[in-house]
Amino acid sequence: MVQTQAPTRTVDEILSWYAGQNPGVLTNLYRLLNHGRLAGTGKMVILPVDQGFEHGPARSFAANPAAYDPLYHFRLAIAAGCNAYAAPLGFLEAGAAQFAGQIPLILKLNSHDILFDEPNPLGAQTASVKDALRLGAVGVGYTIYPGTENRRWQYEQLREIAEEAKDNGLVVVVWAYARGGDLAKEAETALDTVTYAAQIAAQLGAHIIKVKLPSAHVADKKSKQLLEENGIAIDNLSDRVSYLIRSAFDGRRIVINSGGAAKGDDAVFDEIRAIRDGGGFGSIIGRNTFQRAWDESMEFINTVIEIYKGDR
Amino acid sequence: MVQTQAPTRTVDEILSWYAGQNPGVLTNLYRLLNHGRLAGTGKMVILPVDQGFEHGPARSFAANPAAYDPLYHFRLAIAAGCNAYAAPLGFLEAGAAQFAGQIPLILKLNSHDILFDEPNPLGAQTASVKDALRLGAVGVGYTIYPGTENRRWQYEQLREIAEEAKDNGLVVVVWAYARGGDLAKEAETALDTVTYAAQIAAQLGAHIIKVKLPSAHVADKKSKQLLEENGIAIDNLSDRVSYLIRSAFDGRRIVINSGGAAKGDDAVFDEIRAIRDGGGFGSIIGRNTFQRAWDESMEFINTVIEIYKGDR
Amino acid sequence: MVQTQAPTRTVDEILSWYAGQNPGVLTNLYRLLNHGRLAGTGKMVILPVDQGFEHGPARSFAANPAAYDPLYHFRLAIAAGCNAYAAPLGFLEAGAAQFAGQIPLILKLNSHDILFDEPNPLGAQTASVKDALRLGAVGVGYTIYPGTENRRWQYEQLREIAEEAKDNGLVVVVWAYARGGDLAKEAETALDTVTYAAQIAAQLGAHIIKVKLPSAHVADKKSKQLLEENGIAIDNLSDRVSYLIRSAFDGRRIVINSGGAAKGDDAVFDEIRAIRDGGGFGSIIGRNTFQRAWDESMEFINTVIEIYKGDR
Amino acid sequence: MVQTQAPTRTVDEILSWYAGQNPGVLTNLYRLLNHGRLAGTGKMVILPVDQGFEHGPARSFAANPAAYDPLYHFRLAIAAGCNAYAAPLGFLEAGAAQFAGQIPLILKLNSHDILFDEPNPLGAQTASVKDALRLGAVGVGYTIYPGTENRRWQYEQLREIAEEAKDNGLVVVVWAYARGGDLAKEAETALDTVTYAAQIAAQLGAHIIKVKLPSAHVADKKSKQLLEENGIAIDNLSDRVSYLIRSAFDGRRIVINSGGAAKGDDAVFDEIRAIRDGGGFGSIIGRNTFQRAWDESMEFINTVIEIYKGDR
Amino acid sequence: MVQTQAPTRTVDEILSWYAGQNPGVLTNLYRLLNHGRLAGTGKMVILPVDQGFEHGPARSFAANPAAYDPLYHFRLAIAAGCNAYAAPLGFLEAGAAQFAGQIPLILKLNSHDILFDEPNPLGAQTASVKDALRLGAVGVGYTIYPGTENRRWQYEQLREIAEEAKDNGLVVVVWAYARGGDLAKEAETALDTVTYAAQIAAQLGAHIIKVKLPSAHVADKKSKQLLEENGIAIDNLSDRVSYLIRSAFDGRRIVINSGGAAKGDDAVFDEIRAIRDGGGFGSIIGRNTFQRAWDESMEFINTVIEIYKGDR
């Protein structure tokens, strides 16, 4: 069993990577890093609830009908001691006044539904930086799909949003999922693809980057050869997390991961350990929390937090 | 026969769901909820007359030629004791001065004609928030077609409109009709589709959502399985209305319904009873009112209102 | 022979239909209705000269070469006692200073040429509301093509123009011609199509609507049935004009007609009588005026005006 | 040999056609008409050097390598006594300071290269009205391609540019070349096509219009018939120039011509005589000047100017 | 061995070519020309690191893993004595505060990834002029792809960016790479293509132009003939560099080159000598620097600099 450790990267060090950003951005980064049970550790657990829009209400909430209520998620994120709660406009508007100040909020600014299913998803901007400010959020979120034919419009929309957000002291969180007709399904989570997506998000000026956990597959032949020739280890998940972190400005940008496809809890906890051991910064955990009963989700998040703290 | 009941949800409670919206928005919501014969009950009957644009004047008004006159509809909504009258720019401009203050107005900001018939309707913005303010309206309306290929442009246009409307204290009413080449005709009114459309409207920040009444069909296999596994009743229309209301933020957003295809009056009244019994918030009734003679329409709306009051 | 009649609708009554428009708009409507030989009658004859752009100079002016000169048309409209002169930017710029104040001007804001012939014409905005103000115009004109695939862009461009025009006290005149790949040639002038186009223009907020004279054909089966069932007469042209006027807000919007295809003068005069007898508001007469010699055109317009006055 | 004549149209008369334009525009028109060896005659010779962008540097300058230097063209236009020098942003920026005030400048605001060759050229806006003001130019130039599928975008871009230019007192020069898939090669220079293009430019509000010299071909059957019926002479080039001038507002707009395809000098001089005799306003001469040695080009322009003066 | 020479073009002379630009632009050009080991020579070596975005992190940095760190490249450019460091937003944001003032920065404003590979690359704007100002950069960079179907959008985006950049005193650096479906692979680096691309960049108002080294191939027949007829030498690389410089305003614009495909160091050094001997202005060197170990890259750049100084 892993022993508790003093945090290896303090908040001060993390903030130093963002030197040059205005005090507003640093303040909101600080708020994110110093909230909840992982406050001050440099690790994060964020509750995202964008599934209502992305997958529809039945797929998202029928398994735990209490979750149809937007207030439920505020309560969940607060009670579990998460660092932040991220959701689209409607869900945040529904509770931002009642829970004002109790949990850092991240407003997702674009959304995509699956009522018309596209191989090259484009998403729509569904909220603004002004909305985020009006709701008291610490940051904004935006999803890009590198690999899609029209990714250009996403990058340009993100550019405008990020500029306005930073001007207004908001943190910019970018979800980067490689997709698109040219990419085989397996390539979407390939190590080189995921790290390329993370690199793009970083170059676009993201403060925090959210990607999937990379598989051991490397889709691009030349990248594969270069990784091998230069002895970069990728067999273990923790190695891949290390390489992911390195790929996103050598650890100078906060990169967090989602758990990916449904699986047993133990498998998820093993992934969390790999993120921790690989030097990752934390997790975005949605379906494994609000899609089970309150007590079970509390226990689940508790375990995740204890793993990040090094207690398990 | 159902007895009169004290309203189960008061206006105060309803307004509390919109905490965080500016006082202008709350004021206009209050006006909508406290106007007409259903004032204070938390129920609404709204008269919409956008058919002239959407279906052409002959199909809309030939059955009751008095209805060619835009003033007719103002008079109808006022005399019947509706909560509000909703129409496109031309119809509202034609009477807003003469009937100023007598009935809350909702300006429909986009419209679509069928002179060029499209499987993926897109609509055009045909009026602005500034128009709504100039005409003394309490809110704006906008139609989205989730499931269509270009729904993205609608969501983004709505986003801009909603932001400006809320800034100016106007209520945002979203008509959400699933359509598009990928959806079988039957799926358009399927329970999971209708509730998905309502969820999207809610996440986009709509204050009031207008959808069709859902059928007992569930188009998406996974949703069907989840609804069954979790014992969510959908066989009776009132159950489906309950589930619809739950799907739109667990009852924390006003959802109203249209009657759908032409049918006998008794069938419509049964639907209204199901909306009432399922906890719905009211109806938008167009064709069943202005497409019959004045006296008949008065009687029709009277029955609807008495049902909502619990008197029938 | 029809005797002179007192006007059945006075200017005051017409202005009352536009209650709620700002005094600037009312002032310019008044100017249009009270200029020329039909001043005060509620009828209008407008000279439009957009053919140079729409059909090219040879087709437009070779038949009467004096008409190549932009000043010719100002003189023609003034001498004939028209209510207004409507033309694109170049033609108005060429004479607006010299004839300042002598005739109400309507600046056509979009134009379309036939050098590239399209089944779905889209037109281009070729002048602005600011241009209209700078040139002393009383209003702006805009052509929409309901039935075309991209009519949406036209409606949205018109919306922006109309909003700015009304804000600045200008009258908005909309030319509405149904076109497009889905419409059979015969359907373009069908009664239901023309009245649908007029309804769309009215709903878009037009103050004055210009459509073609409708034929007795009804293209849409359901509309045909409804018109028949409700005993709406359409066999005589004057009946169709009555129905057209009714379709555009039951007579509460000014609707004017063009003469359509070239035909003998007597046939045109019969059409004018039908417009008058059906309660129409007047004519836009282009090719039948400037494409003949000065004296002949003077006589032609004189006859038209006398018909509208009821003198012939 | 033609004798020297007093100018048939004076600058005062020309300026009177532009009555209503603001004094800034009139001032810059005056500067154009009163500069160089043709000052005051109402005739113009303009040096245009946009070939570097339009055809590439080798095709443009290899024949006279001194012309690679942007300063060369300033010197050429000044030494030859041209009325103005027209070029894209880069070429004007390179010498505008050094030659400030020595020659009226026209900044070409759009450009098109042939590295990707299109049947429907669209061009790109490559400079702005603000650039023209900053460089001390008297006017801006813009090329439209009537007959192309997307001409609409050009007309609308020109509209915005022309509005801003006129507001700022700049002269608007429009190059109008009919092109596009629907037009046979021969039709591009047909009399009816060229005059239609000139009419469009005039209606768009151009102060000065540049078209190709029209051939005796008439592409549109109906136009051909009308020209014949009305006895409009088109057999001689000078007749066609007269008709061209008439087509562009009956001589109330300045229309200038280019020489077209490479041919012997004498043939070009004959064309210049036809322009003069037909009442044309002058020439834009590019390739026949800077693509030969300095002395030869001086002699060439000298001959052109003497022809316009009536000395040859 | 080549002897050290006094610089043939001084900074003063170079600045004189940009007369008319505002003092802010001249100041930043001066800073670029007077920084690093080539300060004052009129030659430049710039370190560009946009490969992370353009080719992905593995292909870019795995060969020298220290280069994953954005600070590495600041240190490299400073230690090597480069004139400037150019990179996208993320990389510059990561170190601009820490290395403020130590090296002139050029912010690349558009980027393109290869996760979706296109024959007609379009790129996305990923940063703004405001970003460049906020980061203390001396200039902005933008890549155009002449020859691609949608180059028009790039030219127009560049136009807006360049206008804003110049207004704010920033230097505009344009990367011009001919690409696109119509161009054979060989034609992309053909002498006429490369010089056409350089000409376009110059006409668009670029202060500094970056193109590939041209091959001896001439793709366009007419250009080939003209070059031959006029005795323009193109057989040796230094001749081609001379012709390239001439093509970009006869040497009045700074043109720099990249090394192109991977090859032996000696081959690269020979190319540098050809650039120098042909009158070129310097090199942009990316992959040959940060993709090898620190010491090797220092030695490599040292050699390049000594060649430009004439010491080798």
mmCIF file of N, CA and C in Angstrom, chain B residues 45 47 49 86 91 101 106 114 116 119 158 187 198 205 215 226 237 296 300:
data_model
loop_
_atom_site.group_PDB
_atom_site.id
_atom_site.type_symbol
_atom_site.label_atom_id
_atom_site.label_comp_id
_atom_site.label_asym_id
_atom_site.label_seq_id
_atom_site.Cartn_x
_atom_site.Cartn_y
_atom_site.Cartn_z
ATOM 1 N N VAL B 45 -51.588 29.131 -20.569
ATOM 2 C CA VAL B 45 -52.065 28.871 -21.930
ATOM 3 C C VAL B 45 -51.616 30.041 -22.792
ATOM 4 N N LEU B 47 -51.256 31.724 -26.673
ATOM 5 C CA LEU B 47 -51.723 31.698 -28.058
ATOM 6 C C LEU B 47 -50.560 32.012 -28.988
ATOM 7 N N VAL B 49 -49.321 32.456 -32.945
ATOM 8 C CA VAL B 49 -49.809 32.540 -34.327
ATOM 9 C C VAL B 49 -48.635 32.799 -35.264
ATOM 10 N N ALA B 86 -47.960 34.982 -28.734
ATOM 11 C CA ALA B 86 -46.648 34.868 -29.374
ATOM 12 C C ALA B 86 -46.805 34.902 -30.880
ATOM 13 N N PHE B 91 -46.847 40.449 -37.371
ATOM 14 C CA PHE B 91 -48.106 40.354 -36.629
ATOM 15 C C PHE B 91 -48.067 41.176 -35.345
ATOM 16 N N GLY B 101 -49.858 46.789 -23.482
ATOM 17 C CA GLY B 101 -50.034 46.494 -22.065
ATOM 18 C C GLY B 101 -51.163 45.541 -21.745
ATOM 19 N N ILE B 106 -44.860 37.716 -26.746
ATOM 20 C CA ILE B 106 -43.604 37.000 -26.983
ATOM 21 C C ILE B 106 -43.300 37.124 -28.465
ATOM 22 N N ILE B 114 -42.435 27.067 -45.895
ATOM 23 C CA ILE B 114 -42.374 25.779 -46.590
ATOM 24 C C ILE B 114 -42.438 25.940 -48.104
ATOM 25 N N PHE B 116 -39.880 26.369 -49.849
ATOM 26 C CA PHE B 116 -38.820 25.429 -50.218
ATOM 27 C C PHE B 116 -38.747 24.448 -49.064
ATOM 28 N N PRO B 119 -35.672 18.738 -45.567
ATOM 29 C CA PRO B 119 -35.688 17.730 -44.499
ATOM 30 C C PRO B 119 -34.943 18.228 -43.257
ATOM 31 N N LEU B 158 -29.163 31.164 -31.273
ATOM 32 C CA LEU B 158 -29.946 31.248 -30.037
ATOM 33 C C LEU B 158 -29.079 31.745 -28.882
ATOM 34 N N ALA B 187 -39.487 8.583 -34.698
ATOM 35 C CA ALA B 187 -38.529 8.977 -33.652
ATOM 36 C C ALA B 187 -38.678 10.437 -33.248
ATOM 37 N N ALA B 198 -35.812 18.677 -25.066
ATOM 38 C CA ALA B 198 -36.110 19.552 -23.923
ATOM 39 C C ALA B 198 -34.857 19.808 -23.095
ATOM 40 N N GLY B 205 -30.094 27.324 -21.798
ATOM 41 C CA GLY B 205 -30.465 28.455 -20.956
ATOM 42 C C GLY B 205 -31.877 28.958 -21.155
ATOM 43 N N SER B 215 -44.612 10.458 -27.427
ATOM 44 C CA SER B 215 -45.289 9.173 -27.575
ATOM 45 C C SER B 215 -44.639 8.147 -26.638
ATOM 46 N N LEU B 226 -32.310 1.598 -20.129
ATOM 47 C CA LEU B 226 -32.080 2.303 -18.873
ATOM 48 C C LEU B 226 -33.394 2.730 -18.221
ATOM 49 N N LEU B 237 -49.826 8.697 -20.811
ATOM 50 C CA LEU B 237 -49.341 10.017 -21.215
ATOM 51 C C LEU B 237 -48.963 10.857 -20.005
ATOM 52 N N GLU B 296 -66.704 29.452 -30.830
ATOM 53 C CA GLU B 296 -66.210 28.098 -30.596
ATOM 54 C C GLU B 296 -64.828 28.110 -29.970
ATOM 55 N N PHE B 300 -63.621 26.549 -26.481
ATOM 56 C CA PHE B 300 -62.521 25.585 -26.454
ATOM 57 C C PHE B 300 -61.476 25.988 -25.400
#
